[in-house]
Tab-separated table of C-alpha atoms in Angstrom:
chain	number	residue	atom	x	y	z
A	69	MET	CA	36.238	-23.533	-40.332
A	70	LYS	CA	34.920	-25.050	-37.119
A	71	THR	CA	32.123	-27.596	-37.521
A	72	ILE	CA	29.019	-28.463	-35.588
A	73	ASP	CA	30.750	-31.551	-34.201
A	74	GLU	CA	33.212	-29.268	-32.408
A	75	LEU	CA	30.311	-27.217	-31.051
A	76	LEU	CA	28.534	-30.337	-29.793
A	77	ALA	CA	31.747	-31.490	-28.134
A	78	GLU	CA	31.925	-28.149	-26.299
A	79	GLY	CA	28.327	-28.560	-25.140
A	80	VAL	CA	25.187	-26.717	-26.222
A	81	ALA	CA	22.663	-27.572	-23.499
A	82	GLY	CA	20.757	-24.440	-22.554
A	83	ARG	CA	22.487	-22.289	-25.191
A	84	ARG	CA	20.532	-20.412	-27.840
A	85	VAL	CA	21.841	-21.577	-31.219
A	86	PHE	CA	20.934	-19.559	-34.312
A	87	VAL	CA	20.804	-21.827	-37.374
A	88	ARG	CA	20.859	-19.989	-40.693
A	89	ALA	CA	19.158	-22.509	-42.972
A	90	ASP	CA	18.027	-22.316	-46.575
A	91	LEU	CA	14.318	-23.117	-46.439
A	92	ASN	CA	13.578	-21.374	-49.736
A	93	VAL	CA	11.234	-24.109	-50.942
A	94	PRO	CA	8.962	-23.923	-53.996
A	95	LEU	CA	5.322	-23.150	-53.211
A	96	ASP	CA	2.166	-23.573	-55.280
A	97	SER	CA	-0.759	-21.631	-53.801
A	98	GLY	CA	0.802	-21.941	-50.366
A	99	THR	CA	1.567	-25.657	-50.661
A	100	ILE	CA	5.171	-26.876	-50.530
A	101	THR	CA	5.879	-28.791	-53.747
A	102	ASP	CA	9.402	-29.950	-52.830
A	103	ASP	CA	10.590	-30.132	-49.207
A	104	GLY	CA	14.147	-31.192	-50.084
A	105	ARG	CA	15.740	-28.092	-48.562
A	106	ILE	CA	13.861	-28.585	-45.297
A	107	ARG	CA	15.006	-32.200	-45.101
A	108	ALA	CA	18.575	-31.126	-45.860
A	109	VAL	CA	18.870	-29.122	-42.621
A	110	LEU	CA	17.251	-31.795	-40.403
A	111	PRO	CA	20.521	-33.464	-39.305
A	112	THR	CA	21.866	-30.159	-37.963
A	113	VAL	CA	18.661	-29.059	-36.227
A	114	LYS	CA	18.009	-32.506	-34.748
A	115	ALA	CA	21.570	-32.906	-33.452
A	116	LEU	CA	21.424	-29.524	-31.712
A	117	ALA	CA	17.966	-30.081	-30.233
A	118	ASP	CA	18.825	-33.596	-29.066
A	119	ALA	CA	21.885	-32.136	-27.313
A	120	GLY	CA	19.695	-29.692	-25.397
A	121	ALA	CA	20.191	-26.495	-27.392
A	122	LYS	CA	17.485	-23.897	-27.776
A	123	VAL	CA	17.411	-23.838	-31.564
A	124	VAL	CA	16.415	-20.711	-33.488
A	125	VAL	CA	16.019	-21.461	-37.202
A	126	ALA	CA	16.051	-18.608	-39.728
A	127	SER	CA	15.800	-18.420	-43.502
A	128	HIS	CA	14.622	-16.391	-46.437
A	129	LEU	CA	11.814	-17.428	-48.786
A	130	GLY	CA	11.351	-15.911	-52.205
A	131	ARG	CA	12.066	-12.260	-52.911
A	132	PRO	CA	9.814	-10.016	-50.842
A	133	LYS	CA	10.622	-6.305	-51.029
A	134	GLY	CA	12.077	-5.833	-47.537
A	135	ALA	CA	8.647	-5.793	-45.881
A	136	PRO	CA	6.155	-8.445	-44.689
A	137	ASP	CA	4.293	-10.226	-47.485
A	138	PRO	CA	1.924	-13.104	-46.586
A	139	ALA	CA	2.752	-14.861	-49.874
A	140	PHE	CA	6.299	-15.444	-48.588
A	141	SER	CA	5.608	-16.351	-44.974
A	142	LEU	CA	7.621	-19.212	-43.442
A	143	ALA	CA	4.605	-20.403	-41.417
A	144	THR	CA	3.968	-23.376	-43.716
A	145	VAL	CA	7.668	-24.231	-43.711
A	146	ALA	CA	7.778	-24.160	-39.896
A	147	SER	CA	4.848	-26.551	-39.802
A	148	ARG	CA	6.554	-28.947	-42.214
A	149	LEU	CA	9.800	-28.758	-40.234
A	150	GLY	CA	7.872	-29.801	-37.141
A	151	GLU	CA	6.336	-32.751	-38.979
A	152	LEU	CA	9.745	-33.942	-40.170
A	153	LEU	CA	11.349	-33.457	-36.747
A	154	ARG	CA	8.345	-35.072	-35.055
A	155	ARG	CA	8.290	-32.378	-32.417
A	156	GLY	CA	6.568	-29.054	-31.902
A	157	VAL	CA	8.154	-26.049	-33.568
A	158	ALA	CA	7.301	-22.554	-32.374
A	159	PHE	CA	6.809	-19.848	-35.007
A	160	ALA	CA	7.542	-16.147	-34.625
A	161	THR	CA	5.523	-13.829	-36.849
A	162	ASP	CA	8.386	-11.346	-37.157
A	163	THR	CA	12.196	-11.475	-37.450
A	164	VAL	CA	13.564	-9.409	-34.556
A	165	GLY	CA	10.412	-7.943	-33.017
A	166	GLU	CA	8.336	-8.856	-29.988
A	167	SER	CA	7.106	-12.143	-31.459
A	168	ALA	CA	10.668	-13.339	-32.169
A	169	LYS	CA	11.893	-12.254	-28.734
A	170	SER	CA	8.949	-13.976	-27.049
A	171	ALA	CA	9.350	-17.189	-29.072
A	172	VAL	CA	13.056	-17.435	-28.217
A	173	ALA	CA	12.487	-16.539	-24.549
A	174	GLY	CA	9.912	-19.321	-24.339
A	175	LEU	CA	12.248	-22.056	-25.565
A	176	HIS	CA	13.236	-24.837	-23.198
A	177	ASP	CA	16.301	-27.031	-23.698
A	178	GLY	CA	15.767	-29.094	-26.858
A	179	ASP	CA	13.042	-26.825	-28.263
A	180	VAL	CA	13.000	-25.394	-31.786
A	181	ALA	CA	11.590	-22.104	-33.097
A	182	VAL	CA	11.440	-20.642	-36.601
A	183	ILE	CA	11.443	-16.867	-37.019
A	184	GLU	CA	9.687	-15.189	-39.930
A	185	ASN	CA	11.232	-14.610	-43.361
A	186	LEU	CA	14.506	-12.693	-42.947
A	187	ARG	CA	13.859	-10.739	-46.130
A	188	PHE	CA	10.816	-9.107	-44.504
A	189	ASN	CA	13.469	-6.786	-43.040
A	190	ALA	CA	15.257	-4.535	-45.558
A	191	GLY	CA	18.481	-4.847	-43.553
A	192	GLU	CA	18.907	-8.487	-44.580
A	193	THR	CA	19.741	-7.754	-48.217
A	194	SER	CA	20.865	-4.116	-47.950
A	195	LYS	CA	24.018	-3.105	-49.798
A	196	ASP	CA	24.663	-0.549	-47.050
A	197	ASP	CA	27.035	-2.073	-44.491
A	198	ALA	CA	25.614	-0.061	-41.591
A	199	GLU	CA	21.988	-1.010	-42.300
A	200	ARG	CA	22.944	-4.646	-42.735
A	201	GLY	CA	25.037	-4.527	-39.573
A	202	GLU	CA	22.201	-3.034	-37.531
A	203	PHE	CA	19.933	-5.917	-38.506
A	204	ALA	CA	22.710	-8.399	-37.725
A	205	ASP	CA	23.059	-6.833	-34.251
A	206	ARG	CA	19.359	-7.391	-33.592
A	207	LEU	CA	19.566	-10.990	-34.791
A	208	ALA	CA	22.629	-11.589	-32.617
A	209	ALA	CA	20.605	-10.573	-29.563
A	210	LEU	CA	18.456	-13.684	-30.096
A	211	ALA	CA	21.330	-16.155	-29.793
A	212	ASP	CA	24.564	-17.206	-28.119
A	213	VAL	CA	26.028	-19.216	-31.002
A	214	TYR	CA	25.734	-19.161	-34.814
A	215	VAL	CA	25.582	-22.235	-37.059
A	216	GLY	CA	25.677	-21.625	-40.808
A	217	ASP	CA	23.847	-24.339	-42.713
A	218	GLY	CA	22.133	-22.507	-45.575
A	219	PHE	CA	24.418	-23.481	-48.432
A	220	GLY	CA	22.029	-22.124	-51.048
A	221	ALA	CA	22.602	-18.617	-49.658
A	222	VAL	CA	26.365	-18.588	-48.972
A	223	HIS	CA	27.080	-16.684	-52.184
A	224	ARG	CA	25.038	-13.735	-50.861
A	225	LYS	CA	26.529	-10.937	-48.768
A	226	HIS	CA	23.450	-10.743	-46.571
A	227	ALA	CA	23.168	-9.853	-42.878
A	228	SER	CA	22.292	-13.338	-41.632
A	229	VAL	CA	24.888	-14.988	-43.879
A	230	TYR	CA	27.865	-12.623	-43.771
A	231	ASP	CA	27.533	-10.106	-40.915
A	232	LEU	CA	25.946	-12.204	-38.163
A	233	PRO	CA	28.747	-14.816	-37.875
A	234	ALA	CA	31.193	-12.025	-36.991
A	235	ARG	CA	29.066	-11.195	-33.958
A	236	LEU	CA	28.805	-14.703	-32.469
A	237	PRO	CA	30.932	-17.833	-32.061
A	238	HIS	CA	30.347	-19.529	-35.422
A	239	TYR	CA	30.358	-23.046	-36.827
A	240	ALA	CA	29.473	-24.821	-40.067
A	241	GLY	CA	26.479	-27.141	-39.968
A	242	TYR	CA	26.427	-30.635	-41.431
A	243	LEU	CA	24.973	-29.543	-44.764
A	244	ILE	CA	27.576	-26.864	-45.456
A	245	ALA	CA	30.400	-29.187	-44.381
A	246	THR	CA	29.092	-31.837	-46.791
A	247	GLU	CA	28.598	-29.391	-49.670
A	248	VAL	CA	32.104	-27.950	-49.330
A	249	GLY	CA	33.601	-31.438	-49.145
A	250	VAL	CA	31.817	-32.422	-52.356
A	251	LEU	CA	32.872	-29.264	-54.201
A	252	LYS	CA	36.486	-29.880	-53.251
A	253	LYS	CA	36.200	-33.235	-55.029
A	254	LEU	CA	35.210	-31.282	-58.145
A	255	THR	CA	38.081	-28.804	-57.908
A	256	GLU	CA	40.976	-30.538	-56.122
A	257	ASP	CA	42.495	-33.879	-57.117
A	258	VAL	CA	39.597	-34.676	-59.469
A	259	GLN	CA	39.173	-38.279	-60.561
A	260	ARG	CA	39.102	-38.559	-64.377
A	261	PRO	CA	37.465	-38.656	-66.835
A	262	TYR	CA	35.718	-35.568	-65.453
A	263	VAL	CA	32.482	-34.870	-67.354
A	264	VAL	CA	30.270	-31.816	-66.841
A	265	ALA	CA	26.712	-31.569	-68.173
A	266	LEU	CA	25.329	-28.041	-68.290
A	267	GLY	CA	21.799	-27.024	-69.191
A	268	GLY	CA	19.265	-24.405	-68.215
A	269	ALA	CA	17.841	-21.451	-70.043
A	270	LYS	CA	20.533	-18.776	-70.312
A	271	VAL	CA	24.076	-19.306	-71.524
A	272	SER	CA	25.071	-16.077	-69.759
A	273	ASP	CA	24.397	-17.751	-66.395
A	274	LYS	CA	27.007	-20.399	-67.159
A	275	LEU	CA	29.742	-18.499	-69.041
A	276	ALA	CA	31.972	-17.954	-66.021
A	277	VAL	CA	31.844	-21.592	-64.971
A	278	ILE	CA	32.442	-22.759	-68.555
A	279	ASP	CA	35.505	-20.503	-68.648
A	280	GLN	CA	36.898	-22.314	-65.583
A	281	LEU	CA	35.858	-25.795	-66.679
A	282	LEU	CA	37.625	-25.480	-70.032
A	283	ALA	CA	40.826	-25.815	-68.014
A	284	LYS	CA	39.595	-28.607	-65.739
A	285	ALA	CA	37.006	-30.869	-67.372
A	286	ASP	CA	37.606	-33.558	-69.982
A	287	ARG	CA	34.144	-33.197	-71.562
A	288	LEU	CA	31.406	-30.578	-71.516
A	289	LEU	CA	27.889	-31.614	-72.542
A	290	ILE	CA	25.648	-28.656	-73.392
A	291	GLY	CA	21.847	-28.832	-73.365
A	292	GLY	CA	18.784	-26.825	-72.385
A	293	GLY	CA	17.950	-23.391	-73.743
A	294	MET	CA	21.609	-22.364	-73.606
A	295	ALA	CA	22.446	-24.944	-76.279
A	296	TYR	CA	20.764	-22.877	-78.984
A	297	THR	CA	23.225	-20.003	-78.593
A	298	PHE	CA	26.004	-22.568	-79.096
A	299	LEU	CA	24.270	-23.979	-82.186
A	300	LYS	CA	23.758	-20.462	-83.560
A	301	ALA	CA	27.452	-19.751	-82.947
A	302	LYS	CA	28.221	-22.705	-85.222
A	303	GLY	CA	26.075	-21.127	-87.939
A	304	TYR	CA	22.966	-23.301	-87.544
A	305	GLU	CA	19.389	-22.168	-88.043
A	306	ILE	CA	17.683	-22.293	-84.621
A	307	GLY	CA	14.232	-20.996	-85.550
A	308	VAL	CA	12.546	-19.144	-82.682
A	309	SER	CA	14.514	-20.960	-80.005
A	310	LEU	CA	15.913	-19.136	-76.985
A	311	LEU	CA	18.923	-17.094	-78.103
A	312	GLN	CA	21.299	-14.683	-76.393
A	313	GLU	CA	22.714	-13.111	-79.516
A	314	ASP	CA	25.102	-10.820	-77.626
A	315	GLN	CA	26.845	-13.901	-76.193
A	316	ILE	CA	27.643	-15.479	-79.564
A	317	PRO	CA	31.215	-14.035	-79.799
A	318	VAL	CA	32.080	-15.394	-76.347
A	319	VAL	CA	30.568	-18.775	-77.164
A	320	GLN	CA	32.531	-18.936	-80.426
A	321	GLU	CA	35.698	-18.209	-78.458
A	322	TYR	CA	34.891	-21.034	-76.018
A	323	ILE	CA	34.263	-23.465	-78.875
A	324	GLU	CA	37.692	-22.599	-80.310
A	325	ARG	CA	39.369	-22.892	-76.885
A	326	ALA	CA	37.825	-26.322	-76.334
A	327	GLU	CA	39.194	-27.545	-79.667
A	328	LYS	CA	42.689	-26.199	-78.952
A	329	SER	CA	42.838	-27.522	-75.378
A	330	GLY	CA	41.465	-30.970	-76.178
A	331	VAL	CA	38.276	-30.584	-74.146
A	332	GLU	CA	35.434	-32.442	-75.820
A	333	LEU	CA	32.528	-30.008	-76.227
A	334	VAL	CA	29.364	-31.980	-77.011
A	335	LEU	CA	26.306	-30.271	-78.482
A	336	PRO	CA	22.914	-31.760	-79.433
A	337	VAL	CA	22.795	-33.582	-82.759
A	338	ASP	CA	18.990	-33.521	-82.811
A	339	VAL	CA	16.341	-31.549	-80.946
A	340	VAL	CA	12.655	-31.821	-80.046
A	341	THR	CA	10.722	-28.788	-81.247
A	342	SER	CA	7.290	-27.188	-81.265
A	343	THR	CA	5.815	-23.955	-82.566
A	344	GLY	CA	5.881	-22.310	-79.156
A	345	PHE	CA	6.504	-22.728	-75.444
A	346	PRO	CA	4.168	-25.298	-73.848
A	347	ASP	CA	1.592	-24.586	-71.141
A	348	LEU	CA	3.276	-26.021	-68.047
A	349	LYS	CA	0.114	-25.995	-65.929
A	350	ALA	CA	-2.224	-27.723	-68.381
A	351	LYS	CA	0.494	-30.055	-69.712
A	352	ALA	CA	-1.680	-30.659	-72.770
A	353	PRO	CA	-0.092	-32.608	-75.682
A	354	THR	CA	1.826	-30.313	-78.047
A	355	ASN	CA	2.631	-32.493	-81.080
A	356	PRO	CA	6.415	-32.239	-80.717
A	357	THR	CA	8.672	-32.833	-83.712
A	358	THR	CA	12.215	-34.217	-83.735
A	359	VAL	CA	14.637	-32.660	-86.209
A	360	ALA	CA	18.390	-32.665	-86.789
A	361	ALA	CA	20.161	-29.889	-84.900
A	362	ASP	CA	21.381	-28.395	-88.192
A	363	ALA	CA	17.968	-28.561	-89.876
A	364	MET	CA	15.600	-26.736	-87.545
A	365	PRO	CA	12.634	-25.076	-89.294
A	366	ALA	CA	12.512	-21.282	-89.029
A	367	ASP	CA	9.146	-21.317	-87.222
A	368	GLN	CA	10.090	-23.949	-84.618
A	369	MET	CA	11.355	-23.638	-81.041
A	370	GLY	CA	13.820	-26.147	-79.592
A	371	LEU	CA	12.528	-27.484	-76.246
A	372	ASP	CA	14.597	-30.618	-75.554
A	373	ILE	CA	17.494	-32.672	-76.858
A	374	GLY	CA	16.406	-35.427	-79.229
A	375	PRO	CA	16.705	-39.232	-79.005
A	376	GLU	CA	20.081	-39.424	-80.790
A	377	SER	CA	21.447	-36.714	-78.505
A	378	ARG	CA	20.202	-38.639	-75.467
A	379	LYS	CA	22.116	-41.717	-76.592
A	380	LEU	CA	25.181	-39.607	-77.341
A	381	TYR	CA	25.147	-37.875	-73.951
A	382	ALA	CA	24.610	-41.159	-72.110
A	383	SER	CA	27.622	-42.639	-73.912
A	384	LYS	CA	29.760	-39.628	-72.988
A	385	LEU	CA	28.796	-40.064	-69.326
A	386	ALA	CA	29.224	-43.842	-69.210
A	387	ASP	CA	32.959	-43.967	-68.446
A	388	ALA	CA	33.129	-40.870	-66.239
A	389	ALA	CA	34.881	-41.113	-62.876
A	390	THR	CA	33.477	-37.715	-61.836
A	391	VAL	CA	30.276	-36.061	-63.082
A	392	PHE	CA	28.830	-32.639	-62.307
A	393	TRP	CA	25.388	-31.859	-63.713
A	394	ASN	CA	23.750	-28.447	-63.472
A	395	GLY	CA	20.672	-27.503	-65.477
A	396	PRO	CA	17.968	-29.526	-67.272
A	397	MET	CA	18.311	-30.563	-70.900
A	398	GLY	CA	14.877	-29.283	-71.821
A	399	VAL	CA	11.528	-28.085	-70.485
A	400	PHE	CA	11.320	-31.096	-68.153
A	401	GLU	CA	8.179	-29.762	-66.430
A	402	HIS	CA	6.178	-30.801	-69.529
A	403	PRO	CA	6.058	-34.535	-70.351
A	404	ASP	CA	6.667	-33.921	-74.061
A	405	TYR	CA	10.077	-32.369	-73.292
A	406	ALA	CA	11.282	-34.286	-70.236
A	407	GLU	CA	13.082	-37.175	-71.940
A	408	GLY	CA	16.441	-35.421	-72.363
A	409	THR	CA	16.641	-34.547	-68.680
A	410	LYS	CA	15.510	-38.080	-67.778
A	411	ALA	CA	18.240	-39.534	-69.966
A	412	VAL	CA	21.001	-37.536	-68.287
A	413	ALA	CA	19.648	-38.357	-64.816
A	414	GLN	CA	19.454	-42.055	-65.718
A	415	ALA	CA	23.030	-41.989	-67.018
A	416	LEU	CA	24.160	-40.593	-63.666
A	417	VAL	CA	22.209	-43.301	-61.827
A	418	GLU	CA	23.971	-45.969	-63.905
A	419	SER	CA	27.388	-44.342	-63.569
A	420	LYS	CA	30.055	-46.024	-61.447
A	421	GLY	CA	31.725	-42.653	-60.876
A	422	PHE	CA	31.136	-39.923	-58.305
A	423	THR	CA	28.018	-38.052	-59.433
A	424	VAL	CA	26.932	-34.591	-58.280
A	425	VAL	CA	23.602	-32.983	-59.159
A	426	GLY	CA	24.260	-29.268	-58.892
A	427	GLY	CA	21.138	-27.970	-57.195
A	428	GLY	CA	18.454	-25.660	-58.574
A	429	ASP	CA	16.302	-27.010	-61.389
A	430	SER	CA	18.451	-30.139	-61.720
A	431	ALA	CA	17.702	-31.175	-58.141
A	432	ALA	CA	14.017	-30.377	-58.649
A	433	ALA	CA	13.968	-32.424	-61.847
A	434	VAL	CA	15.445	-35.474	-60.112
A	435	ARG	CA	12.611	-35.408	-57.589
A	436	ILE	CA	9.811	-34.450	-59.970
A	437	LEU	CA	10.803	-37.149	-62.449
A	438	GLY	CA	10.746	-39.778	-59.712
A	439	PHE	CA	14.401	-40.735	-59.329
A	440	ASP	CA	15.716	-42.208	-56.099
A	441	GLU	CA	17.862	-39.474	-54.558
A	442	THR	CA	20.173	-42.024	-52.956
A	443	ALA	CA	21.203	-43.237	-56.427
A	444	PHE	CA	23.296	-40.079	-56.883
A	445	GLY	CA	26.574	-39.335	-55.138
A	446	HIS	CA	25.314	-35.959	-53.965
A	447	ILE	CA	22.412	-33.624	-54.706
A	448	SER	CA	23.356	-30.040	-53.906
A	449	THR	CA	20.939	-27.617	-52.290
A	450	GLY	CA	22.537	-24.572	-53.901
A	451	GLY	CA	22.744	-24.239	-57.665
A	452	GLY	CA	24.039	-20.672	-57.731
A	453	ALA	CA	26.406	-21.253	-54.822
A	454	SER	CA	27.803	-24.405	-56.432
A	455	LEU	CA	28.464	-22.624	-59.721
A	456	GLU	CA	30.175	-19.668	-58.057
A	457	TYR	CA	32.389	-22.036	-56.054
A	458	LEU	CA	33.392	-23.811	-59.278
A	459	GLU	CA	34.068	-20.414	-60.844
A	460	GLY	CA	36.675	-19.876	-58.145
A	461	LYS	CA	34.837	-17.030	-56.430
A	462	THR	CA	35.068	-16.321	-52.708
A	463	LEU	CA	31.631	-17.002	-51.234
A	464	PRO	CA	30.785	-14.485	-48.459
A	465	GLY	CA	28.935	-17.016	-46.303
A	466	LEU	CA	31.826	-19.471	-46.345
A	467	ALA	CA	34.427	-16.763	-45.752
A	468	ALA	CA	32.422	-15.612	-42.719
A	469	LEU	CA	32.653	-19.088	-41.171
A	470	GLU	CA	36.439	-19.189	-41.457
A	471	ASP	CA	38.451	-18.202	-38.406
């Protein structure tokens, strides 16, 4: 795929450049709680603007139902982008209507505009090729060149991600080029030992990637809510912990495959429990209890890996040459259940290997728990996209950027 450096070498002064970013930031009552995804696209937007392009930035935010919804407006995001760029950023209150046309027409060389949430138009996410294509045609009318830099959306066959690049000269932005380069280090000529730490709530979300990693990784560390399906598959009592009972046969098969193939599959040896899920807003103390993983009371819910598991996981990460981490080890948003996630993050910080934090909740946890982002080899902006790449899937947004 062609990169933004090739575009800059060709010259962009006076050209309208459509940048498909991923500005899907978390909001709390309209306030951005983590601007990491906005900061991730800054190098691309700044380079284009500094070179004299008329930059049109577009993104989705949340999951509106194909129509305008004030709760998902990009207005706040546009304002924050302007603050980070230290320049004015125009904002269009629609996607392809009169406001968008006017905002783009009013751009001078080096100016930046953000158009409203792409998902306010049903054509963006439509499964109908013609409807999606019609929206892509209208977006294409706003620009002369396309730059794909929304890595967190490249696994979606959406109009702005998949159809629009076919209608314009297209290039990969700095973020996508970096993300793809990192993922190649996890799939091609991997430095070993290669250790993968997987967490998060549902084991079903990770089954496909586990299937692939059983042939590639040296160790798999399992935590988070998904760990309890693994523990149940081994015959343990898991109380009222999160369980996907229908996945137990698959998990049992993976446990057997790991043993036969020599992949070390590491499960918690102790867990931190409570009688129910904690209130994440109040963050009131919950009187957590630590128990052995094979001795969980029937009325308890596992919410984090325990202290012995933290030591175990840290030791399994210590000698790694390559580490991929996706998914928290527990309910890190509550202080009583954040220590497992902290322990894994700290082990990555102390690692001498190449460490990748695989986006989503893991990336959020790193920031929320106060870790220095520069202490990690790479923090991905796309959890789902990263996992699908590791699964070996063709990602529509990346395929669209290939020539």
